[in-house]
Coordinates of N, CA and C in Angstrom, one line a residue:
M1 N 7.3 51.8 7.2 CA 7.7 53.0 8.1 C 9.3 52.6 8.1
R2 N 10.2 53.3 7.6 CA 11.5 52.8 7.7 C 12.5 53.5 8.7
W3 N 12.9 53.3 9.8 CA 13.9 54.1 10.6 C 15.5 54.0 10.2
G4 N 15.9 53.1 9.8 CA 17.4 52.5 9.4 C 17.8 53.0 8.5
A5 N 18.9 52.1 8.1 CA 19.7 52.1 7.0 C 18.9 51.8 6.1
P6 N 19.1 51.8 4.5 CA 18.2 51.5 3.7 C 18.7 49.8 3.2
P7 N 17.7 49.1 2.8 CA 17.8 47.9 2.6 C 19.0 47.3 1.4
R8 N 19.9 46.2 1.8 CA 20.5 46.0 0.6 C 19.9 45.3 -0.6
G9 N 20.7 45.4 -1.8 CA 20.5 44.9 -3.2 C 19.3 45.8 -3.7
G10 N 18.9 45.2 -5.1 CA 17.6 46.0 -5.7 C 18.2 47.2 -6.2
G11 N 17.5 48.2 -6.5 CA 17.6 49.6 -7.2 C 18.2 49.4 -8.3
G12 N 18.5 50.7 -8.6 CA 19.1 50.9 -10.1 C 20.4 51.2 -10.1
G13 N 21.2 50.7 -8.9 CA 22.5 50.6 -9.2 C 23.5 49.5 -9.7
G14 N 22.8 48.2 -9.2 CA 23.6 47.3 -9.6 C 25.0 46.9 -8.6
G15 N 24.7 46.6 -7.5 CA 25.7 46.4 -6.3 C 25.8 47.7 -5.5
G16 N 26.8 47.5 -4.8 CA 27.3 48.5 -4.2 C 28.5 48.4 -2.9
Y17 N 29.0 49.2 -2.3 CA 30.4 49.1 -1.6 C 30.0 49.0 -0.2
H18 N 30.9 48.4 0.5 CA 30.8 48.4 2.0 C 32.2 49.2 2.5
V19 N 31.4 50.4 3.4 CA 32.0 51.3 3.3 C 31.9 51.7 4.9
L20 N 33.4 51.3 5.6 CA 33.1 51.5 7.0 C 32.1 50.3 7.8
G21 N 31.9 49.3 7.1 CA 31.0 48.4 7.3 C 29.4 48.6 7.2
V22 N 29.4 49.6 6.5 CA 27.7 50.4 6.0 C 27.9 50.1 4.4
W23 N 26.6 49.4 4.1 CA 26.5 49.0 2.4 C 25.8 50.2 1.9
I24 N 26.3 50.8 0.6 CA 26.2 51.8 0.1 C 26.0 51.4 -1.5
P25 N 24.5 51.4 -2.1 CA 24.5 51.3 -3.8 C 25.7 52.1 -4.3
R26 N 26.0 51.8 -5.4 CA 27.4 52.1 -6.3 C 26.7 53.6 -6.3
P27 N 25.4 53.9 -7.2 CA 25.4 55.3 -7.7 C 25.2 56.5 -6.3
I28 N 25.0 55.8 -5.4 CA 24.6 56.6 -4.4 C 26.2 57.2 -3.9
A29 N 27.0 56.1 -3.5 CA 28.6 56.1 -3.2 C 29.2 57.3 -4.2
W30 N 28.8 56.7 -5.4 CA 29.7 57.8 -6.4 C 29.1 59.2 -6.0
L31 N 28.0 59.4 -6.0 CA 27.6 60.8 -5.8 C 28.1 61.5 -4.3
I32 N 28.0 60.7 -3.2 CA 28.7 61.2 -2.1 C 30.1 61.1 -2.4
A33 N 31.0 60.7 -2.9 CA 32.3 60.8 -3.3 C 32.4 62.1 -4.1
A34 N 31.7 62.4 -4.8 CA 31.8 63.5 -5.7 C 31.8 64.7 -5.0
V35 N 30.6 64.5 -4.0 CA 30.5 65.8 -3.3 C 31.4 65.9 -2.2
I36 N 32.3 64.9 -1.6 CA 32.9 64.9 -0.6 C 34.6 65.6 -1.5
L37 N 34.7 65.3 -2.7 CA 35.8 65.3 -3.2 C 36.0 67.1 -3.5
M38 N 34.8 67.1 -4.4 CA 34.9 68.5 -4.7 C 34.7 69.7 -3.4
S39 N 34.0 69.3 -2.4 CA 33.8 70.2 -1.0 C 35.3 70.1 -0.6
A40 N 35.5 69.3 0.0 CA 36.9 68.9 1.2 C 38.2 69.4 0.4
F41 N 38.2 68.6 -1.0 CA 39.5 68.5 -1.8 C 39.6 70.0 -2.4
G42 N 38.3 70.4 -2.9 CA 38.2 71.8 -3.4 C 38.6 72.9 -2.7
S43 N 38.4 73.0 -1.4 CA 38.9 73.8 -0.5 C 40.2 73.8 -0.2
L44 N 40.7 72.4 0.1 CA 42.5 72.3 0.2 C 42.8 72.7 -1.1
L45 N 42.2 72.4 -2.4 CA 43.1 72.9 -3.4 C 43.1 74.4 -3.5
G46 N 42.3 75.1 -2.8 CA 42.0 76.6 -2.8 C 43.2 77.2 -2.2
R47 N 43.3 76.4 -1.1 CA 44.5 77.0 0.0 C 45.6 76.9 -0.6
L48 N 45.9 76.2 -1.4 CA 47.4 75.6 -2.2 C 47.2 76.7 -3.5
G49 N 46.4 77.4 -3.9 CA 46.2 78.2 -4.9 C 45.7 77.6 -6.1
I50 N 45.1 76.5 -6.1 CA 44.4 76.2 -7.1 C 42.9 76.6 -7.3
P51 N 42.1 77.4 -8.0 CA 41.1 77.9 -7.8 C 40.0 77.1 -8.2
L52 N 40.0 75.5 -7.9 CA 38.8 74.8 -8.3 C 37.1 75.2 -7.7
L53 N 37.5 75.5 -6.6 CA 36.1 75.9 -6.1 C 35.6 77.3 -6.7
R54 N 36.6 78.3 -6.9 CA 36.2 79.6 -7.5 C 35.8 79.4 -8.9
L55 N 36.3 78.5 -9.5 CA 35.8 78.0 -11.1 C 34.5 77.3 -11.2
S56 N 33.6 77.0 -9.9 CA 32.9 75.8 -9.7 C 31.4 76.4 -9.3
V57 N 31.7 77.3 -8.5 CA 30.5 78.3 -7.6 C 29.7 78.8 -9.0
L58 N 28.3 79.0 -8.5 CA 27.3 79.6 -9.6 C 27.5 80.8 -9.5
V59 N 28.4 81.9 -10.2 CA 28.2 83.1 -10.4 C 27.7 83.8 -11.8
V60 N 26.4 84.4 -11.3 CA 25.3 85.0 -12.9 C 26.1 85.3 -13.7
D61 N 27.2 86.5 -13.3 CA 27.7 86.8 -14.7 C 28.9 86.3 -15.3
Q62 N 29.4 85.4 -14.8 CA 30.5 84.3 -15.3 C 29.6 83.8 -16.2
V63 N 28.4 83.1 -15.7 CA 27.7 82.2 -16.7 C 27.2 82.8 -17.5
W64 N 26.7 84.4 -17.6 CA 26.5 85.2 -18.6 C 27.5 85.4 -19.8
S65 N 29.0 85.0 -19.0 CA 30.0 85.4 -19.9 C 30.4 83.9 -20.6
G66 N 29.6 83.1 -20.5 CA 30.1 81.7 -21.2 C 30.5 80.5 -20.0
E67 N 30.7 80.7 -18.9 CA 31.4 79.7 -18.0 C 29.9 79.0 -17.8
V68 N 29.7 78.2 -18.8 CA 28.0 77.6 -18.5 C 28.3 76.3 -17.6
W69 N 29.7 76.0 -17.4 CA 29.8 74.8 -16.4 C 29.4 74.9 -15.2
R70 N 29.4 76.1 -15.0 CA 28.9 76.6 -13.3 C 27.5 76.2 -13.3
L71 N 26.6 76.1 -14.2 CA 25.1 75.6 -13.9 C 25.0 74.1 -13.3
V72 N 26.1 73.5 -13.4 CA 26.0 71.8 -13.0 C 27.0 72.1 -11.4
T73 N 28.4 72.6 -11.8 CA 29.1 72.4 -10.5 C 29.1 72.9 -9.1
W74 N 28.1 73.8 -9.3 CA 28.0 74.3 -7.9 C 27.5 73.6 -7.0
A75 N 26.3 72.6 -7.7 CA 25.2 71.5 -6.9 C 26.1 70.7 -6.0
P76 N 27.3 70.0 -6.1 CA 28.1 69.1 -5.4 C 28.7 69.9 -4.3
L77 N 28.8 71.0 -4.4 CA 29.7 72.0 -3.3 C 29.0 72.0 -1.8
E78 N 29.6 71.5 -0.8 CA 29.0 72.0 0.5 C 30.4 72.3 1.3
L79 N 30.4 73.5 1.6 CA 31.6 74.0 2.7 C 31.3 74.0 3.8
S80 N 30.1 73.9 4.3 CA 29.7 73.9 5.6 C 30.1 72.1 6.5
P81 N 31.0 72.3 7.2 CA 31.4 70.6 7.7 C 30.2 69.9 8.1
L82 N 29.0 70.6 9.0 CA 27.8 70.1 9.1 C 26.7 69.7 8.1
G83 N 26.8 70.9 6.9 CA 26.0 70.5 5.8 C 26.6 69.7 5.2
L84 N 27.6 69.3 5.2 CA 28.4 68.1 4.5 C 27.9 66.7 4.9
V85 N 28.4 66.4 6.3 CA 28.1 65.5 7.2 C 26.5 65.4 6.7
F86 N 25.4 66.0 7.4 CA 24.1 66.0 7.0 C 23.7 65.6 5.7
G87 N 24.2 66.5 5.0 CA 24.1 66.2 3.5 C 24.3 64.6 2.8
C88 N 25.5 64.4 3.1 CA 25.7 62.5 2.8 C 24.8 61.9 3.8
L89 N 24.4 62.1 5.1 CA 23.8 61.3 5.5 C 22.3 60.9 4.7
L90 N 21.8 62.2 4.5 CA 20.6 62.1 3.8 C 20.6 61.3 2.4
L91 N 21.7 61.7 1.6 CA 21.6 60.9 0.6 C 22.0 59.5 0.9
Y92 N 22.5 59.1 1.7 CA 22.5 57.6 2.2 C 21.2 57.0 2.5
F93 N 20.4 57.9 3.0 CA 19.2 57.4 3.7 C 17.8 57.4 2.5
I94 N 17.6 58.0 1.9 CA 16.7 58.5 1.1 C 17.2 58.4 -0.7
G95 N 18.7 58.4 -0.7 CA 18.9 58.1 -2.1 C 18.4 56.8 -2.6
P96 N 18.8 55.4 -2.0 CA 18.3 54.4 -2.4 C 16.9 53.9 -2.9
D97 N 16.1 54.9 -2.2 CA 14.6 54.8 -2.6 C 14.1 55.3 -3.7
L98 N 15.0 56.5 -4.1 CA 14.8 57.3 -5.3 C 15.3 56.4 -6.5
L99 N 16.6 56.1 -6.2 CA 17.3 55.3 -7.0 C 16.6 54.1 -7.5
R100 N 15.7 53.1 -6.5 CA 15.1 52.0 -6.9 C 13.7 52.6 -7.8
R101 N 13.6 53.4 -7.6 CA 12.4 53.9 -8.1 C 12.5 54.9 -9.7
W102 N 13.4 55.3 -9.8 CA 14.0 56.0 -11.0 C 15.2 55.5 -11.8
G103 N 16.0 54.8 -11.0 CA 16.9 54.0 -12.0 C 17.9 54.8 -11.6
T104 N 19.3 54.3 -12.3 CA 20.5 55.1 -12.2 C 20.9 56.2 -12.9
R105 N 20.0 56.0 -14.2 CA 20.4 57.1 -15.5 C 19.3 58.4 -15.2
R106 N 18.1 58.0 -14.5 CA 17.1 58.9 -14.3 C 17.6 59.8 -13.2
F107 N 18.2 58.9 -12.0 CA 18.6 59.5 -10.7 C 19.5 60.7 -11.2
F108 N 20.8 60.3 -11.9 CA 21.5 61.2 -12.1 C 21.0 62.4 -13.1
V109 N 20.3 62.3 -14.1 CA 19.6 63.0 -14.6 C 18.7 64.2 -14.0
N110 N 18.1 63.4 -13.0 CA 17.5 64.4 -12.4 C 18.1 65.3 -11.1
F111 N 19.2 65.0 -10.7 CA 20.0 65.5 -9.6 C 20.9 66.6 -10.7
F112 N 21.8 66.3 -11.8 CA 22.6 66.9 -12.2 C 21.9 67.9 -13.3
G113 N 20.7 67.3 -13.8 CA 20.1 68.3 -15.1 C 19.2 69.1 -14.3
G114 N 18.4 68.8 -13.2 CA 17.8 69.9 -12.2 C 18.5 70.7 -11.6
A115 N 19.9 70.5 -11.4 CA 20.8 71.5 -10.5 C 21.1 72.5 -11.9
A116 N 21.4 72.0 -13.1 CA 21.5 72.9 -14.5 C 20.1 73.7 -14.6
V117 N 18.9 73.2 -14.6 CA 17.7 74.3 -14.7 C 17.7 74.8 -13.6
V118 N 17.8 74.7 -12.5 CA 17.7 75.5 -11.2 C 18.9 76.9 -11.3
G119 N 20.3 76.7 -11.6 CA 21.2 77.5 -12.1 C 20.8 78.5 -13.3
A120 N 20.0 77.9 -14.1 CA 19.8 78.6 -15.3 C 18.8 79.3 -14.9
V121 N 17.7 79.2 -14.0 CA 16.3 80.0 -13.6 C 17.2 81.0 -12.8
T122 N 18.1 80.5 -11.6 CA 18.8 81.7 -11.0 C 19.4 82.5 -11.9
C123 N 20.1 82.2 -12.8 CA 20.8 83.1 -13.8 C 19.7 84.1 -14.3
V124 N 18.7 83.7 -14.7 CA 18.0 84.5 -15.5 C 17.5 85.6 -14.6
I125 N 16.9 85.2 -13.4 CA 16.3 86.0 -12.1 C 17.6 87.2 -11.9
G126 N 18.9 86.6 -12.0 CA 19.5 87.6 -11.2 C 20.1 88.3 -12.3
R127 N 19.9 88.0 -13.5 CA 19.9 89.2 -14.7 C 19.1 90.0 -14.7
Y128 N 18.0 89.7 -14.9 CA 16.6 90.6 -15.6 C 15.5 90.5 -14.6
V129 N 15.6 90.2 -13.4 CA 14.6 90.3 -12.0 C 15.0 91.2 -11.1
W130 N 16.4 90.5 -10.3 CA 16.5 90.7 -9.0 C 18.1 91.0 -8.9
S131 N 18.4 92.2 -9.1 CA 20.1 92.1 -9.2 C 20.9 91.6 -8.0
D132 N 20.1 91.8 -6.9 CA 21.0 91.1 -5.6 C 21.3 89.5 -5.6
V133 N 20.4 88.9 -6.5 CA 20.7 87.4 -6.7 C 22.2 87.4 -7.6
A134 N 22.4 88.2 -8.3 CA 23.4 88.2 -9.2 C 24.8 88.6 -8.2
A135 N 24.7 89.1 -7.2 CA 25.8 90.1 -6.6 C 26.5 88.8 -5.9
V136 N 25.8 87.7 -5.5 CA 26.3 86.6 -4.4 C 26.8 85.5 -5.2
P137 N 27.4 84.8 -4.9 CA 28.0 83.4 -5.4 C 27.2 82.5 -4.7
H138 N 26.7 81.7 -5.4 CA 25.7 80.4 -4.9 C 26.3 78.7 -5.3
L139 N 26.2 78.1 -4.2 CA 26.6 76.8 -4.3 C 25.8 76.2 -2.8
G140 N 26.1 75.0 -2.9 CA 25.4 74.2 -1.7 C 24.9 73.0 -2.4
L141 N 24.8 71.6 -1.2 CA 24.1 70.7 -1.4 C 22.8 70.6 -1.4
W142 N 22.0 71.8 -0.4 CA 21.2 71.7 -0.3 C 19.9 72.0 -0.9
P143 N 20.3 72.8 -2.1 CA 18.9 73.0 -2.7 C 18.4 71.8 -3.3
M144 N 19.5 71.1 -4.1 CA 19.0 69.8 -4.5 C 18.7 68.6 -3.5
Q145 N 19.4 68.7 -2.4 CA 18.7 67.7 -1.2 C 17.2 67.9 -0.9
E146 N 16.9 69.3 -0.8 CA 15.6 69.8 -0.7 C 14.4 69.3 -1.5
A147 N 15.2 69.2 -3.0 CA 14.3 68.7 -4.1 C 14.0 67.3 -4.0
M148 N 15.1 66.6 -3.5 CA 14.9 65.2 -3.5 C 14.1 64.6 -2.1
I149 N 14.2 65.5 -0.8 CA 13.5 65.4 0.3 C 11.8 65.6 -0.4
I150 N 11.8 66.4 -1.2 CA 9.9 66.4 -1.6 C 9.7 65.3 -2.6
A151 N 10.7 65.1 -3.5 CA 10.2 63.9 -4.4 C 10.2 62.9 -3.4
W152 N 11.0 62.3 -2.6 CA 11.0 61.0 -1.7 C 9.8 61.1 -0.6
A153 N 9.4 62.7 -0.5 CA 7.9 62.5 0.5 C 6.8 62.5 -0.5
A154 N 6.8 62.7 -1.9 CA 5.7 62.6 -2.9 C 5.6 61.1 -3.4
L155 N 6.5 60.3 -3.4 CA 6.8 59.0 -3.9 C 6.5 58.1 -2.7
F156 N 7.1 58.4 -1.7 CA 6.8 57.5 -0.5 C 6.0 58.1 0.9
S157 N 4.7 58.4 0.4 CA 4.0 59.4 1.5 C 3.5 58.6 2.9
D158 N 3.6 57.3 2.6 CA 3.3 56.7 3.8 C 4.5 56.1 4.5
R159 N 5.7 56.8 4.5 CA 6.8 56.5 5.4 C 7.5 57.7 5.9
Q160 N 7.9 57.6 7.0 CA 8.4 58.5 7.9 C 9.9 58.6 8.1
I161 N 10.3 59.8 8.1 CA 11.9 60.4 8.5 C 12.0 60.8 9.4
L162 N 13.1 60.5 10.2 CA 13.5 61.6 11.4 C 14.3 62.9 11.0
L163 N 13.5 63.9 11.2 CA 13.8 65.3 10.9 C 14.9 65.8 11.7
F164 N 16.3 66.2 11.4 CA 17.1 66.4 12.6 C 17.3 65.3 13.4
F165 N 16.8 64.0 12.8 CA 17.3 62.8 13.8 C 16.2 62.7 15.0
A166 N 15.3 63.4 15.2 CA 14.5 63.6 16.4 C 13.1 63.8 15.9
L167 N 12.6 64.4 14.8 CA 11.3 64.5 14.8 C 10.7 64.1 13.3
P168 N 9.6 62.8 13.9 CA 9.1 62.0 12.8 C 8.2 62.9 12.0
V169 N 8.6 62.6 10.9 CA 7.6 63.5 9.8 C 7.4 62.8 8.5
A170 N 6.2 62.5 7.6 CA 6.2 62.0 6.4 C 5.3 62.8 5.7
G171 N 5.2 62.4 4.5 CA 4.2 62.8 3.3 C 4.5 64.2 2.9
R172 N 3.0 64.9 2.9 CA 2.6 66.3 3.0 C 3.3 67.0 3.7
N173 N 3.3 66.7 5.3 CA 3.8 67.4 6.4 C 5.2 67.5 6.1
L174 N 6.2 66.5 5.2 CA 7.3 66.7 5.5 C 7.7 67.7 4.5
I175 N 6.9 67.8 3.1 CA 7.1 68.8 2.1 C 6.7 69.9 2.5
A176 N 6.0 70.1 3.5 CA 5.2 71.5 4.2 C 6.6 72.1 5.0
L177 N 7.0 71.3 5.8 CA 8.0 71.5 6.6 C 9.4 71.8 6.2
T178 N 9.7 71.3 4.9 CA 11.1 71.4 4.4 C 10.6 73.0 3.7
V179 N 9.4 73.1 3.1 CA 9.7 74.6 2.3 C 9.6 75.7 3.8
A180 N 8.8 75.5 4.5 CA 8.5 76.4 5.9 C 10.3 76.5 6.2
I181 N 11.2 75.4 6.6 CA 12.2 75.8 7.2 C 13.2 76.7 5.8
T182 N 13.0 76.5 5.0 CA 13.5 77.2 3.9 C 13.4 78.5 3.9
V183 N 12.0 79.0 4.4 CA 11.7 80.1 4.5 C 12.1 81.1 5.6
V184 N 12.3 80.2 6.4 CA 12.5 81.0 7.9 C 14.3 80.9 7.8
M185 N 15.1 80.3 7.3 CA 16.8 80.5 7.2 C 16.4 81.4 6.3
A186 N 16.1 81.9 4.9 CA 16.1 83.0 4.6 C 15.8 84.2 5.1
A187 N 14.7 84.0 5.8 CA 14.4 85.4 6.4 C 15.4 85.6 7.6
M188 N 16.3 84.7 8.0 CA 17.5 85.0 8.9 C 18.6 85.5 8.2
S189 N 18.7 85.1 6.9 CA 20.1 85.5 6.5 C 19.8 86.7 5.3
S190 N 19.3 86.0 4.1 CA 19.2 86.8 2.7 C 18.4 85.8 1.7
F191 N 17.2 86.5 1.5 CA 16.5 85.6 0.5 C 16.9 85.6 -0.7
A192 N 18.3 86.5 -1.2 CA 18.7 86.5 -2.4 C 19.6 85.4 -2.6
V193 N 20.4 84.9 -1.5 CA 21.0 83.7 -1.3 C 20.2 82.5 -1.3
F194 N 18.8 82.5 -0.8 CA 18.4 81.1 -1.0 C 17.2 81.0 -2.4
V195 N 17.5 82.0 -3.0 CA 17.0 81.9 -4.4 C 17.1 80.6 -5.1
P196 N 18.1 80.0 -5.1 CA 18.4 78.5 -5.7 C 17.4 77.3 -5.0
H197 N 17.6 77.7 -3.6 CA 16.5 76.6 -2.6 C 15.2 76.6 -3.2
F198 N 14.7 78.0 -3.3 CA 13.3 78.2 -3.5 C 12.9 77.4 -5.1
V199 N 14.0 78.0 -6.0 CA 13.8 77.6 -7.1 C 13.6 75.9 -7.6
A200 N 14.7 75.1 -6.4 CA 14.9 73.3 -6.8 C 13.3 73.1 -6.0
E201 N 12.7 73.8 -5.0 CA 11.8 73.3 -4.6 C 10.6 73.2 -5.2
F202 N 10.2 74.5 -5.8 CA 9.1 74.6 -6.6 C 9.3 73.7 -8.0
L203 N 10.5 73.9 -8.6 CA 10.3 73.0 -9.7 C 10.4 71.5 -9.1
A204 N 10.8 71.0 -8.0 CA 10.2 69.9 -7.4 C 8.7 69.5 -7.1
L205 N 8.2 70.2 -6.8 CA 6.9 70.3 -6.7 C 6.1 70.2 -7.8
L206 N 6.5 71.1 -9.0 CA 6.2 70.6 -9.8 C 6.0 69.3 -11.0
Y207 N 7.3 68.9 -10.8 CA 8.1 67.7 -11.1 C 7.1 66.6 -10.6
M208 N 7.1 66.5 -9.3 CA 6.3 65.2 -8.9 C 4.7 65.6 -8.8
D209 N 4.2 66.7 -9.3 CA 2.6 66.7 -9.4 C 2.4 67.1 -8.3
V210 N 3.3 67.8 -7.2 CA 2.2 68.2 -6.0 C 1.4 69.4 -6.1
I211 N 2.3 70.2 -7.0 CA 1.3 71.4 -7.6 C 1.0 70.8 -8.9
P212 N -0.5 70.4 -8.9 CA -1.0 69.8 -10.1 C -0.8 70.3 -11.3
V213 N -0.1 70.7 -11.8 CA 0.2 71.2 -13.3 C 0.0 70.2 -14.5
R214 N 0.7 69.4 -14.4 CA 0.6 68.3 -15.4 C -0.7 67.6 -15.0
S215 N -1.5 67.2 -14.3 CA -3.0 67.0 -13.9 C -3.8 68.1 -14.8
A216 N -4.1 69.2 -14.6 CA -4.2 70.3 -15.0 C -4.6 70.1 -16.5
I217 N -3.4 69.9 -16.8 CA -3.2 70.0 -18.6 C -3.7 68.8 -18.9
A218 N -3.8 67.7 -18.6 CA -4.1 66.6 -19.0 C -5.4 66.7 -18.9
R219 N -6.0 67.2 -17.7 CA -7.7 67.5 -17.9 C -8.0 68.4 -19.0
G220 N -7.2 69.6 -18.8 CA -7.5 70.2 -20.0 C -7.6 69.8 -21.4
R221 N -6.6 69.1 -21.9 CA -6.5 68.5 -23.1 C -7.8 67.3 -23.8
L222 N -7.9 66.8 -22.2 CA -9.5 65.8 -22.4 C -10.3 66.7 -22.6
A223 N -10.7 67.6 -21.7 CA -11.8 68.5 -22.4 C -11.8 69.0 -23.6
W224 N -10.7 69.5 -24.2 CA -10.7 70.2 -25.6 C -11.1 69.1 -26.5
F225 N -10.4 67.8 -26.1 CA -11.0 66.8 -26.9 C -12.5 66.1 -27.0
Q226 N -13.0 66.3 -26.0 CA -14.7 65.8 -25.8 C -15.1 66.8 -26.4
R227 N -14.8 68.5 -26.3 CA -15.5 69.4 -26.9 C -15.5 69.3 -28.5
G228 N -14.4 69.0 -29.1 CA -14.3 68.6 -30.5 C -15.0 67.5 -30.9
Y229 N -14.9 66.6 -30.2 CA -15.7 65.1 -30.6 C -17.1 65.5 -30.7
K230 N -17.8 66.4 -29.8 CA -19.3 66.9 -29.5 C -19.6 67.5 -30.8
R231 N -18.4 68.7 -31.0 CA -18.6 69.5 -32.3 C -19.0 68.7 -33.7
R232 N -17.8 67.6 -33.8 CA -18.3 67.2 -35.0 C -19.1 66.1 -35.2
T233 N -19.8 65.9 -34.0 CA -21.0 64.8 -34.0 C -22.4 65.5 -34.0
A234 N -22.1 66.5 -33.6 CA -23.6 67.5 -33.4 C -24.1 67.4 -34.5
K235 N -24.1 67.1 -35.5 CA -24.8 67.3 -37.2 C -25.2 65.6 -37.7
L236 N -24.8 64.9 -37.1 CA -25.2 63.5 -37.5 C -26.5 63.1 -36.6
T237 N -27.1 62.5 -37.6 CA -28.3 61.9 -37.3 C -28.3 60.5 -36.7
R238 N -29.1 60.2 -35.6 CA -29.1 58.8 -35.2 C -30.6 58.2 -35.9
I239 N -29.8 56.9 -36.6 CA -31.4 56.2 -37.2 C -31.5 55.3 -36.5
D240 N -32.8 55.0 -35.9 CA -33.3 54.0 -35.6 C -33.9 53.0 -36.4
R241 N -33.5 51.4 -36.2 CA -34.2 50.5 -37.3 C -35.2 49.5 -36.3
D242 N -36.3 49.5 -37.0 CA -37.2 48.6 -36.3 C -36.8 47.1 -36.8
E243 N -35.9 46.8 -37.6 CA -35.6 45.4 -37.6 C -33.9 45.3 -38.0
P244 N -33.3 44.1 -37.5 CA -32.1 44.1 -37.7 C -31.6 44.5 -38.8
P245 N -30.4 45.0 -39.2 CA -29.8 45.2 -40.3 C -29.5 43.9 -41.3
R246 N -29.7 44.0 -42.6 CA -29.8 42.6 -43.6 C -28.9 41.7 -43.4
W247 N -27.6 42.3 -43.0 CA -26.5 41.3 -43.1 C -26.5 40.4 -41.8
T248 N -27.5 40.8 -41.1 CA -27.9 39.5 -39.8 C -28.8 38.5 -40.2
H249 N -29.4 38.8 -41.3 CA -30.3 37.9 -41.5 C -30.1 36.9 -42.0

């Protein structure tokens, strides 16, 4: 059970940085820096007339018009000051564990590739299923953060994390609480706004086999091979010998 900062060394990052006396693995520091730069300086540039944020958020109609970079650039944006602070703290606390388990390449592929998949599914929903989803721009660090929480809880089910720095939860309880909080927040504001959150959580549950789709597929394939083997061998006749084969004489 770990309550404090992540241990130094190891991981898939190969070193780290000392930031204000705190040691941060390089890939985690890079991701935190990208989030801060795109969020804080994007807001500043927007006030100066440079539309970085406007060109980065996930707008369904604009994606279908060809602005496919929005499928990725929406994920590191967080315009809420508290959301930005707590999001970066969460990256610092659980990011190194995922980095050690996945390695640098897979860590970034899961984050940004997962963001692209979530963005694509959101655009499909907004285009063909629910038009309210296309009516609002989508951005925020927390959909992918919630997916990372689910992955962390599935990989390290014996560890606890202080939710809101007060409530110790771990494993499947943390997964259930993460989904429940998302449902409550969506009910208080708008379910259409929270579609990327639900998509990210659902995909994380599938990816980590919390919803055992992969296990079910593997069992189905095994059963199919077993049935095929029985069918191919059903007409074979077993021959019992009263004496050993001649080549053993």
